[in-house]
């Protein structure tokens, strides 16, 4: 039996980082909440279970037989070696996992651009604060994170085509997703920095055109970015 | 040679989660920035290196010979098995790592109670937003996270003394640190929920009185909480 991925239906969200790894590897998996006969109720039952010994806090959740793994970086650490998307070298694996956690932090900061005060409140109820947080995010955090990842690529002793080592890993796939998401959410801000991160831009193009990723992107499985996800396009949060 | 821990001097911060594991295990380690002959400059040189192949984004960073590991959850995943603080069972290890990442998220939310708009700005420049974010954190997020961890303890098939399995892991140590930190930062809010999370309170007491942890807490190595760290006591952010 294949992998079972549990994530909110109707958005890419954090689940997309897992989907990209599964799709690149051509792995056998089902997106549980998108199955008409299963649906979101099955995921909610898992989250509300009063008997599950390995209770997850939130989606995404991967089920592989009896093993339940939650959190993007944890799922990718689990899947990477099985899908041939992890470095072979031990030191490189710990480095890759650290990069994946830096991406996790970056993604959390993207989320907070539209929800700076309370996750439980609507964006519309925290718009002025979202504007302030987005301005700081664009001016300080995007350069800090993208500058860091650009350095990582350029300091890779095996070449700047990959974040770690000389082959594709989940980190490359996740960086692609972050760059796609930022271009969707902040198109004007990202246009202004076009050309400033050449190694990252080359990586984004390389990942996006890999056969399995290109096929996935052209399929209905790849939902478009939208305003229910992490990367949301609110023009008022972008630069003018 | 022992482990080398790189973290900002003068505060507990995220480094403390690593220190608690090293102290509990009686491991041989040095806190690099606290060594007069080494200091913070050595850590900054690592962060600014233009040749380090496994460049870290931010402290804490653990160096073990040739291996460099960054991010708390990554460091604890690395150290756990070596220090006898990880579950033995594979499914339990993935679960423990997921719990550690939920703690990471919780800690990031604690940080944002005093820095909701911009990490790069002073707390004093974002006080009204900090007040709003703290109110939501206290009313919604503390119950959500602590309620979750209480359920995890109570659904542990091996008993509610530990988060995972029947022995102490880094997750228990980290939960202790979170509970200590919350009591420091939000004493009135935490006093109001006293008794509501009995399994967590028992775990906090159990960890705090373990011989190595008690000795560490009584030593100068355990810095007091302060307003440079993650858990900050600003009375105006607590309940009235």
XYZ file of N, CA and C in Angstrom, chain A residues 109-219:
333
model
N 6.924 32.647 8.698
C 6.941 34.108 8.613
C 6.078 34.612 7.454
N 6.056 33.858 6.359
C 5.152 34.207 5.251
C 3.707 34.181 5.745
N 3.362 33.135 6.469
C 2.002 33.033 7.018
C 1.662 34.256 7.868
N 2.619 34.661 8.691
C 2.338 35.750 9.627
C 2.275 37.117 8.949
N 2.693 37.219 7.678
C 2.493 38.503 6.987
C 1.004 38.828 6.886
N 0.167 37.801 6.733
C -1.279 38.075 6.667
C -2.004 37.764 7.974
N -1.281 37.190 8.919
C -1.872 36.908 10.233
C -0.903 37.280 11.350
N -0.563 38.555 11.481
C 0.450 38.936 12.474
C -0.045 38.938 13.922
N -1.325 39.057 14.117
C -1.851 39.182 15.492
C -2.448 37.878 16.003
N -3.305 37.263 15.198
C -3.985 36.061 15.676
C -4.336 35.146 14.514
N -3.864 33.901 14.613
C -4.194 32.881 13.613
C -5.697 32.668 13.548
N -6.357 32.832 14.681
C -7.781 32.546 14.768
C -8.682 33.653 14.253
N -8.095 34.799 13.906
C -8.912 35.891 13.383
C -8.748 36.008 11.869
N -9.715 36.625 11.213
C -9.624 36.842 9.772
C -8.525 37.858 9.446
N -7.987 37.721 8.254
C -7.040 38.713 7.743
C -7.645 40.108 7.811
N -8.915 40.223 7.443
C -9.585 41.517 7.396
C -9.608 42.212 8.769
N -9.446 41.424 9.830
C -9.458 41.996 11.174
C -8.066 42.375 11.676
N -7.056 42.224 10.832
C -5.693 42.576 11.252
C -4.915 43.160 10.069
N -5.619 43.936 9.245
C -5.001 44.472 8.029
C -3.905 45.509 8.266
N -4.096 46.484 9.155
C -3.001 47.453 9.328
C -1.727 46.777 9.838
N -1.894 45.843 10.777
C -0.735 45.135 11.313
C -0.105 44.242 10.228
N -0.947 43.670 9.371
C -0.432 42.839 8.274
C 0.393 43.690 7.307
N -0.066 44.898 7.082
C 0.673 45.809 6.195
C 2.055 46.112 6.796
N 2.090 46.395 8.093
C 3.373 46.695 8.753
C 4.287 45.476 8.755
N 3.713 44.337 9.064
C 4.547 43.129 9.104
C 5.054 42.767 7.712
N 4.217 42.928 6.694
C 4.646 42.622 5.325
C 5.758 43.559 4.871
N 5.660 44.828 5.250
C 6.711 45.781 4.863
C 8.053 45.354 5.444
N 8.045 44.948 6.722
C 9.289 44.475 7.346
C 9.745 43.162 6.724
N 8.795 42.316 6.402
C 9.126 41.028 5.779
C 9.812 41.250 4.435
N 9.257 42.158 3.634
C 9.817 42.417 2.305
C 11.190 43.093 2.407
N 11.315 44.051 3.314
C 12.570 44.812 3.347
C 13.687 44.097 4.092
N 13.320 43.283 5.103
C 14.363 42.655 5.925
C 14.448 41.138 5.781
N 13.299 40.490 5.817
C 13.337 39.029 5.924
C 13.573 38.341 4.583
N 12.927 38.821 3.504
C 13.184 38.202 2.195
C 14.673 38.284 1.854
N 15.311 39.455 1.976
C 16.758 39.485 1.668
C 17.580 38.598 2.595
N 17.182 38.534 3.863
C 17.953 37.712 4.804
C 17.874 36.233 4.429
N 16.659 35.751 4.195
C 16.504 34.325 3.876
C 17.037 33.995 2.475
N 16.642 34.774 1.475
C 17.100 34.445 0.117
C 18.610 34.655 -0.010
N 19.126 35.666 0.664
C 20.576 35.870 0.654
C 21.299 34.677 1.266
N 20.715 34.166 2.328
C 21.305 32.977 2.968
C 21.292 31.774 2.022
N 20.146 31.497 1.420
C 20.067 30.317 0.552
C 20.962 30.473 -0.686
N 21.079 31.687 -1.178
C 21.987 31.933 -2.310
C 23.430 31.607 -1.910
N 23.815 32.009 -0.697
C 25.156 31.690 -0.204
C 25.335 30.178 -0.071
N 24.300 29.523 0.454
C 24.385 28.063 0.614
C 24.652 27.397 -0.736
N 23.926 27.817 -1.765
C 24.127 27.242 -3.097
C 25.554 27.506 -3.562
N 25.998 28.741 -3.403
C 27.319 29.102 -3.940
C 28.473 28.528 -3.122
N 28.212 28.166 -1.863
C 29.266 27.567 -1.042
C 29.204 26.033 -1.058
N 28.277 25.496 -1.836
C 28.230 24.040 -1.969
C 29.481 23.584 -2.726
N 30.342 22.802 -2.063
C 31.587 22.409 -2.734
C 31.341 21.555 -3.974
N 30.151 21.003 -4.079
C 29.855 20.167 -5.253
C 29.099 20.939 -6.333
N 29.091 22.255 -6.228
C 28.466 23.070 -7.270
C 27.166 23.714 -6.830
N 26.813 24.802 -7.500
C 25.657 25.575 -7.032
C 24.334 25.176 -7.678
N 24.300 24.018 -8.308
C 23.021 23.560 -8.893
C 22.085 23.020 -7.808
N 22.658 22.536 -6.733
C 21.848 21.945 -5.656
C 22.213 22.555 -4.311
N 21.270 22.534 -3.393
C 21.523 23.083 -2.061
C 22.525 22.225 -1.293
N 22.413 20.920 -1.465
C 23.281 19.993 -0.731
C 23.797 18.924 -1.691
N 25.098 18.744 -1.703
C 25.676 17.669 -2.513
C 25.455 17.890 -4.005
N 25.538 16.788 -4.748
C 25.473 16.908 -6.210
C 24.217 16.278 -6.796
N 23.198 16.143 -5.930
C 21.957 15.624 -6.508
C 20.737 16.285 -5.871
N 19.627 16.100 -6.539
C 18.382 16.716 -6.090
C 17.965 16.165 -4.723
N 17.580 17.081 -3.819
C 17.037 16.659 -2.520
C 15.710 17.395 -2.284
N 15.061 17.012 -1.203
C 13.809 17.685 -0.838
C 14.032 19.180 -0.607
N 15.253 19.561 -0.223
C 15.539 20.978 0.006
C 15.382 21.770 -1.298
N 15.910 21.234 -2.393
C 15.761 21.910 -3.693
C 14.276 22.058 -4.042
N 13.524 20.994 -3.837
C 12.094 21.027 -4.161
C 11.373 22.065 -3.302
N 11.747 22.137 -2.041
C 11.083 23.085 -1.134
C 11.476 24.525 -1.461
N 12.733 24.731 -1.858
C 13.137 26.087 -2.249
C 12.357 26.529 -3.490
N 12.168 25.610 -4.430
C 11.336 25.905 -5.599
C 9.957 26.376 -5.162
N 9.349 25.661 -4.245
C 7.997 25.997 -3.804
C 7.958 27.370 -3.121
N 8.958 27.664 -2.315
C 9.018 28.965 -1.647
C 9.135 30.086 -2.683
N 9.984 29.889 -3.681
C 10.175 30.932 -4.698
C 8.911 31.119 -5.534
N 8.244 30.023 -5.872
C 6.971 30.127 -6.592
C 5.941 30.874 -5.733
N 5.908 30.542 -4.471
C 4.940 31.153 -3.568
C 5.183 32.640 -3.366
N 6.441 33.007 -3.206
C 6.759 34.430 -3.031
C 6.401 35.225 -4.280
N 6.659 34.636 -5.450
C 6.335 35.335 -6.705
C 4.826 35.527 -6.833
N 4.064 34.576 -6.294
C 2.600 34.709 -6.307
C 2.138 35.764 -5.302
N 2.698 35.705 -4.099
C 2.201 36.568 -3.023
C 2.671 38.014 -3.171
N 3.911 38.181 -3.554
C 4.508 39.514 -3.609
C 5.144 39.754 -4.986
N 4.329 39.782 -6.048
C 4.916 39.840 -7.401
C 5.753 41.094 -7.638
N 5.321 42.221 -7.106
C 6.082 43.449 -7.352
C 7.400 43.444 -6.580
N 7.342 43.037 -5.332
C 8.571 42.979 -4.529
C 9.565 41.996 -5.145
N 9.072 40.876 -5.621
C 9.973 39.876 -6.184
C 10.514 40.329 -7.535
N 9.697 41.066 -8.290
C 10.198 41.596 -9.576
C 11.371 42.548 -9.333
N 11.290 43.299 -8.242
C 12.372 44.253 -7.954
C 13.701 43.583 -7.650
N 13.649 42.355 -7.113
C 14.908 41.679 -6.776
C 15.314 40.668 -7.849
N 14.596 40.696 -8.965
C 14.929 39.790 -10.067
C 16.396 39.967 -10.470
N 17.096 38.862 -10.592
C 18.510 38.896 -10.964
C 19.466 38.968 -9.789
N 18.919 39.212 -8.590
C 19.810 39.348 -7.424
C 20.209 38.008 -6.800
N 19.451 36.983 -7.135
C 19.734 35.656 -6.569
C 19.837 34.653 -7.721
N 20.891 34.773 -8.515
C 20.953 33.977 -9.761
C 20.982 32.466 -9.521
N 21.656 32.018 -8.486
C 21.718 30.569 -8.261
C 20.342 30.033 -7.857
N 19.625 30.804 -7.041
C 18.264 30.387 -6.659
C 17.333 30.402 -7.867
N 17.471 31.418 -8.716
C 16.613 31.483 -9.907
C 16.879 30.307 -10.838
N 18.149 29.940 -10.953
C 18.492 28.779 -11.803
C 17.918 27.501 -11.194
N 17.971 27.395 -9.880
C 17.415 26.213 -9.213
C 15.897 26.146 -9.426
N 15.248 27.293 -9.283
C 13.791 27.333 -9.477
C 13.420 26.840 -10.885
N 14.177 27.301 -11.896
C 13.899 26.891 -13.285
C 14.207 25.410 -13.476
N 15.295 24.958 -12.873
C 15.702 23.557 -13.016
C 14.643 22.630 -12.419
N 14.190 22.948 -11.193
C 13.184 22.088 -10.544
C 11.871 22.130 -11.324
N 11.471 23.329 -11.725
C 10.167 23.489 -12.367
C 10.024 22.751 -13.686
N 11.158 22.456 -14.309
C 11.110 21.790 -15.621
C 11.508 20.319 -15.555
N 11.750 19.820 -14.381
C 12.009 18.367 -14.293
C 10.753 17.637 -14.770
N 10.931 16.544 -15.482
C 9.744 15.910 -16.115
C 8.587 15.619 -15.156
N 8.873 15.004 -14.016
C 7.773 14.661 -13.110
C 7.139 15.898 -12.487
N 7.966 16.907 -12.213
C 7.420 18.132 -11.626
C 6.612 18.897 -12.679
N 7.140 18.962 -13.889
C 6.408 19.653 -14.963
C 5.064 18.967 -15.213
N 5.068 17.647 -15.221
C 3.816 16.908 -15.446
C 2.840 17.163 -14.296
N 3.365 17.179 -13.094
C 2.507 17.438 -11.927
C 1.920 18.843 -11.998
N 2.751 19.810 -12.362
C 2.273 21.195 -12.427
C 1.175 21.363 -13.480
N 1.209 20.542 -14.499
C 0.197 20.631 -15.564
C -1.042 19.801 -15.233
N -1.028 19.125 -14.095
C -2.135 18.225 -13.741
C -3.098 18.918 -12.779
